[in-house]
Amino acid sequence: MPNSLRFATPLFCLLLACCQGCGTKPAEVDLSVLADLEKELAQGPAGATAAEPTSLSTRKQQRTLDLEKDALKLGFIKLTDCAPIVIAKEKGFFGDEGLQVEVIAQPNWQTLLDNVISGELDGAHMLSGQPIAATIGIGKQEDIFTAFTMDLNGNAVTVSNAIWEQMQENEPRLKQPRPEHPISADSLRPIVEDMLAAGQKLQMGMVFPVSTHNYELRYWLAASGINPGMYSPSDIAGRTDAQVELSVTPPPMMPATLEAGNIQGYCVGEPWNQQAVAKGIGVPVTTNYDIWKNNPEKVFGVSKRWSDENPNTHVAVVKALIRAGQWLDAVDPSGDLVNREEAARILSRPDYVGADFAVIKNSMTGHFYFQKSDKRAMPDFNVFYKHHCTYPWYSDGVWFLTQMRRWGQIAEPKPAQWYEETARKVYKPEVYLKAARILADQGLIQEADVPWETDGYKPPTDEFIDGVTYDGRKPLEYLKAHQIGNQD
């Protein structure tokens, strides 16, 4: 039922009650009708969850969009960075928009994408590379939009205890309870070379061929002169000339696959690195914050077809997600995150991430265990709102395109203009800005929270583990700056 009709019902009841009392004083209106109206408006549409209902006046102001669809199914993978979707549901932000949302765990990234393309899901928590890859036809072709970046950072590279001990032998400064970070793959290279000499290859897991994890792991290895292999039309596994073999493993399966010895390391999001520490089976040697500081991680993706059919609903969903990101990054006057422990408890439920609260809490509350003896403050390990995190930057899209070209998933060289045009096909700041404008006008976010005047490109940065400068306006120069991989 359209939102406008749903909420016309109690208003009609109120008018009817008034009419029944025509000629009488307003005070004689049946107060139970007013109470029922207040209750229905406070609860939102039937079935919506509103853990902390906002005031009646705020809710009336929020319902400004005429939704094309108000019952939605959104998909996610069991990772802590699904938090904006989960929190938008559990804290009532979807409900405030008149949306009744079912949040459904997906077994892997391919199934998730397939369900968005087929229409089984209205939208989903996606790897940043997925909307781009689908749009340009890597795998199944479908135009996918993103108007919301869900988070920054949040991943790590973990190696088995045996590999960590060998890295310590190769680099004595690592032999201490709290070695200096960042840790490069320099101490891993002799291990890789010894295995190659013995006719073997180090095996490492990542979550999907167009995942941030794949590109970050490749970046970390290549920065130390280790070739992670090239993709080509005849090698979709990306193992041509590989000195280390990378393979796809679903995130929740990473620790078990490492423990079984099928891989000797992996790159994944949380809580699966912290779980390796908790189980005593591996050591996170670096986070993606050290590989690329404040890198974009996940996005919320929908099909172009769905967005075209449901433009107001798309804006409403983004409104709710922006508020969820803001809630997740809320701090007290001391700068301490005030809602993360509650978020960790919600995420630990079996219907969401389903991991131990204590394990999820580690990174979500601004700390990270590299070893049981090495707990460090990392306030920006998970970023959901600050740094203009949620804005859909074209320059983020261009970076993922450079990695697809660098490692051969884009088989032929492209002109610089193609990178920008492709990013604009996928990233939709106009949807984000419409949602943000409404929220700012309602006083629910601050004007300074949104980069209203940006051209969509972040300033150039050299905050990568190899110190190479990335400028999204100059993708070809960035490709040429690396020694391993395609340079054009």
PDB file of N, CA, C and O in Angstrom, residues 225-254:
ATOM      1  N   GLY A 225      57.019  -6.700  -4.112  1.00  0.00           N
ATOM      2  CA  GLY A 225      57.615  -7.406  -5.252  1.00  0.00           C
ATOM      3  C   GLY A 225      57.108  -8.809  -5.464  1.00  0.00           C
ATOM      4  O   GLY A 225      57.748  -9.596  -6.180  1.00  0.00           O
ATOM      5  N   ILE A 226      56.000  -9.177  -4.873  1.00  0.00           N
ATOM      6  CA  ILE A 226      55.414 -10.523  -5.049  1.00  0.00           C
ATOM      7  C   ILE A 226      54.288 -10.432  -6.070  1.00  0.00           C
ATOM      8  O   ILE A 226      53.343  -9.653  -5.890  1.00  0.00           O
ATOM      9  N   ASN A 227      54.382 -11.218  -7.137  1.00  0.00           N
ATOM     10  CA  ASN A 227      53.364 -11.189  -8.187  1.00  0.00           C
ATOM     11  C   ASN A 227      52.172 -12.062  -7.778  1.00  0.00           C
ATOM     12  O   ASN A 227      52.320 -13.276  -7.635  1.00  0.00           O
ATOM     13  N   PRO A 228      50.983 -11.455  -7.601  1.00  0.00           N
ATOM     14  CA  PRO A 228      49.813 -12.263  -7.212  1.00  0.00           C
ATOM     15  C   PRO A 228      49.087 -12.888  -8.395  1.00  0.00           C
ATOM     16  O   PRO A 228      48.070 -13.562  -8.197  1.00  0.00           O
ATOM     17  N   GLY A 229      49.596 -12.676  -9.636  1.00  0.00           N
ATOM     18  CA  GLY A 229      48.978 -13.283 -10.814  1.00  0.00           C
ATOM     19  C   GLY A 229      48.075 -12.336 -11.570  1.00  0.00           C
ATOM     20  O   GLY A 229      47.589 -11.343 -11.027  1.00  0.00           O
ATOM     21  N   MET A 230      47.878 -12.660 -12.838  1.00  0.00           N
ATOM     22  CA  MET A 230      47.105 -11.813 -13.741  1.00  0.00           C
ATOM     23  C   MET A 230      45.878 -12.556 -14.257  1.00  0.00           C
ATOM     24  O   MET A 230      45.918 -13.756 -14.515  1.00  0.00           O
ATOM     25  N   TYR A 231      44.790 -11.816 -14.398  1.00  0.00           N
ATOM     26  CA  TYR A 231      43.588 -12.326 -15.058  1.00  0.00           C
ATOM     27  C   TYR A 231      43.720 -12.112 -16.563  1.00  0.00           C
ATOM     28  O   TYR A 231      44.469 -11.233 -17.026  1.00  0.00           O
ATOM     29  N   SER A 232      42.987 -12.884 -17.315  1.00  0.00           N
ATOM     30  CA  SER A 232      42.886 -12.696 -18.764  1.00  0.00           C
ATOM     31  C   SER A 232      41.595 -13.369 -19.206  1.00  0.00           C
ATOM     32  O   SER A 232      40.979 -14.115 -18.423  1.00  0.00           O
ATOM     33  N   PRO A 233      41.171 -13.146 -20.463  1.00  0.00           N
ATOM     34  CA  PRO A 233      39.947 -13.819 -20.916  1.00  0.00           C
ATOM     35  C   PRO A 233      40.032 -15.340 -20.812  1.00  0.00           C
ATOM     36  O   PRO A 233      39.010 -16.013 -20.645  1.00  0.00           O
ATOM     37  N   SER A 234      41.250 -15.888 -20.862  1.00  0.00           N
ATOM     38  CA  SER A 234      41.401 -17.341 -20.757  1.00  0.00           C
ATOM     39  C   SER A 234      41.806 -17.790 -19.357  1.00  0.00           C
ATOM     40  O   SER A 234      41.974 -18.983 -19.108  1.00  0.00           O
ATOM     41  N   ASP A 235      41.994 -16.851 -18.439  1.00  0.00           N
ATOM     42  CA  ASP A 235      42.369 -17.194 -17.065  1.00  0.00           C
ATOM     43  C   ASP A 235      41.520 -16.367 -16.100  1.00  0.00           C
ATOM     44  O   ASP A 235      41.952 -15.335 -15.590  1.00  0.00           O
ATOM     45  N   ILE A 236      40.324 -16.832 -15.844  1.00  0.00           N
ATOM     46  CA  ILE A 236      39.423 -16.075 -14.968  1.00  0.00           C
ATOM     47  C   ILE A 236      39.743 -16.313 -13.499  1.00  0.00           C
ATOM     48  O   ILE A 236      39.141 -15.689 -12.621  1.00  0.00           O
ATOM     49  N   ALA A 237      40.705 -17.207 -13.209  1.00  0.00           N
ATOM     50  CA  ALA A 237      41.132 -17.410 -11.820  1.00  0.00           C
ATOM     51  C   ALA A 237      42.223 -16.418 -11.437  1.00  0.00           C
ATOM     52  O   ALA A 237      42.552 -16.279 -10.260  1.00  0.00           O
ATOM     53  N   GLY A 238      42.811 -15.748 -12.433  1.00  0.00           N
ATOM     54  CA  GLY A 238      43.822 -14.737 -12.145  1.00  0.00           C
ATOM     55  C   GLY A 238      45.139 -15.299 -11.639  1.00  0.00           C
ATOM     56  O   GLY A 238      45.767 -14.694 -10.770  1.00  0.00           O
ATOM     57  N   ARG A 239      45.591 -16.410 -12.204  1.00  0.00           N
ATOM     58  CA  ARG A 239      46.804 -17.050 -11.689  1.00  0.00           C
ATOM     59  C   ARG A 239      47.960 -17.048 -12.678  1.00  0.00           C
ATOM     60  O   ARG A 239      49.000 -17.660 -12.405  1.00  0.00           O
ATOM     61  N   THR A 240      47.823 -16.374 -13.807  1.00  0.00           N
ATOM     62  CA  THR A 240      48.916 -16.316 -14.770  1.00  0.00           C
ATOM     63  C   THR A 240      50.107 -15.593 -14.139  1.00  0.00           C
ATOM     64  O   THR A 240      49.981 -14.494 -13.626  1.00  0.00           O
ATOM     65  N   ASP A 241      51.265 -16.264 -14.154  1.00  0.00           N
ATOM     66  CA  ASP A 241      52.516 -15.735 -13.579  1.00  0.00           C
ATOM     67  C   ASP A 241      52.436 -15.526 -12.066  1.00  0.00           C
ATOM     68  O   ASP A 241      53.283 -14.820 -11.483  1.00  0.00           O
ATOM     69  N   ALA A 242      51.479 -16.149 -11.413  1.00  0.00           N
ATOM     70  CA  ALA A 242      51.309 -15.936  -9.965  1.00  0.00           C
ATOM     71  C   ALA A 242      52.430 -16.594  -9.170  1.00  0.00           C
ATOM     72  O   ALA A 242      52.777 -17.754  -9.403  1.00  0.00           O
ATOM     73  N   GLN A 243      52.974 -15.847  -8.199  1.00  0.00           N
ATOM     74  CA  GLN A 243      53.906 -16.429  -7.239  1.00  0.00           C
ATOM     75  C   GLN A 243      53.161 -16.875  -5.973  1.00  0.00           C
ATOM     76  O   GLN A 243      53.679 -17.680  -5.208  1.00  0.00           O
ATOM     77  N   VAL A 244      51.987 -16.298  -5.767  1.00  0.00           N
ATOM     78  CA  VAL A 244      51.085 -16.707  -4.685  1.00  0.00           C
ATOM     79  C   VAL A 244      49.725 -16.948  -5.307  1.00  0.00           C
ATOM     80  O   VAL A 244      49.267 -16.143  -6.114  1.00  0.00           O
ATOM     81  N   GLU A 245      49.097 -18.062  -4.967  1.00  0.00           N
ATOM     82  CA  GLU A 245      47.784 -18.354  -5.552  1.00  0.00           C
ATOM     83  C   GLU A 245      46.672 -17.869  -4.630  1.00  0.00           C
ATOM     84  O   GLU A 245      46.624 -18.238  -3.449  1.00  0.00           O
ATOM     85  N   LEU A 246      45.790 -17.054  -5.202  1.00  0.00           N
ATOM     86  CA  LEU A 246      44.654 -16.532  -4.460  1.00  0.00           C
ATOM     87  C   LEU A 246      43.396 -17.279  -4.891  1.00  0.00           C
ATOM     88  O   LEU A 246      43.196 -17.529  -6.083  1.00  0.00           O
ATOM     89  N   SER A 247      42.552 -17.610  -3.923  1.00  0.00           N
ATOM     90  CA  SER A 247      41.319 -18.329  -4.239  1.00  0.00           C
ATOM     91  C   SER A 247      40.166 -17.747  -3.441  1.00  0.00           C
ATOM     92  O   SER A 247      40.358 -17.122  -2.398  1.00  0.00           O
ATOM     93  N   VAL A 248      38.959 -17.961  -3.955  1.00  0.00           N
ATOM     94  CA  VAL A 248      37.755 -17.412  -3.325  1.00  0.00           C
ATOM     95  C   VAL A 248      37.279 -18.329  -2.200  1.00  0.00           C
ATOM     96  O   VAL A 248      37.145 -19.544  -2.386  1.00  0.00           O
ATOM     97  N   THR A 249      37.049 -17.724  -1.045  1.00  0.00           N
ATOM     98  CA  THR A 249      36.488 -18.433   0.109  1.00  0.00           C
ATOM     99  C   THR A 249      35.445 -17.523   0.760  1.00  0.00           C
ATOM    100  O   THR A 249      35.728 -16.343   0.985  1.00  0.00           O
ATOM    101  N   PRO A 250      34.247 -18.017   1.038  1.00  0.00           N
ATOM    102  CA  PRO A 250      33.251 -17.162   1.708  1.00  0.00           C
ATOM    103  C   PRO A 250      33.786 -16.654   3.044  1.00  0.00           C
ATOM    104  O   PRO A 250      34.437 -17.403   3.782  1.00  0.00           O
ATOM    105  N   PRO A 251      33.495 -15.386   3.392  1.00  0.00           N
ATOM    106  CA  PRO A 251      34.067 -14.804   4.614  1.00  0.00           C
ATOM    107  C   PRO A 251      33.919 -15.660   5.871  1.00  0.00           C
ATOM    108  O   PRO A 251      34.925 -15.894   6.567  1.00  0.00           O
ATOM    109  N   PRO A 252      32.713 -16.154   6.188  1.00  0.00           N
ATOM    110  CA  PRO A 252      32.605 -16.914   7.441  1.00  0.00           C
ATOM    111  C   PRO A 252      33.420 -18.201   7.447  1.00  0.00           C
ATOM    112  O   PRO A 252      33.671 -18.778   8.511  1.00  0.00           O
ATOM    113  N   MET A 253      33.846 -18.672   6.258  1.00  0.00           N
ATOM    114  CA  MET A 253      34.609 -19.918   6.168  1.00  0.00           C
ATOM    115  C   MET A 253      36.116 -19.711   6.268  1.00  0.00           C
ATOM    116  O   MET A 253      36.879 -20.677   6.321  1.00  0.00           O
ATOM    117  N   MET A 254      36.559 -18.466   6.298  1.00  0.00           N
ATOM    118  CA  MET A 254      38.000 -18.197   6.275  1.00  0.00           C
ATOM    119  C   MET A 254      38.743 -18.854   7.440  1.00  0.00           C
ATOM    120  O   MET A 254      39.734 -19.570   7.226  1.00  0.00           O
TER     121      MET A 254
END
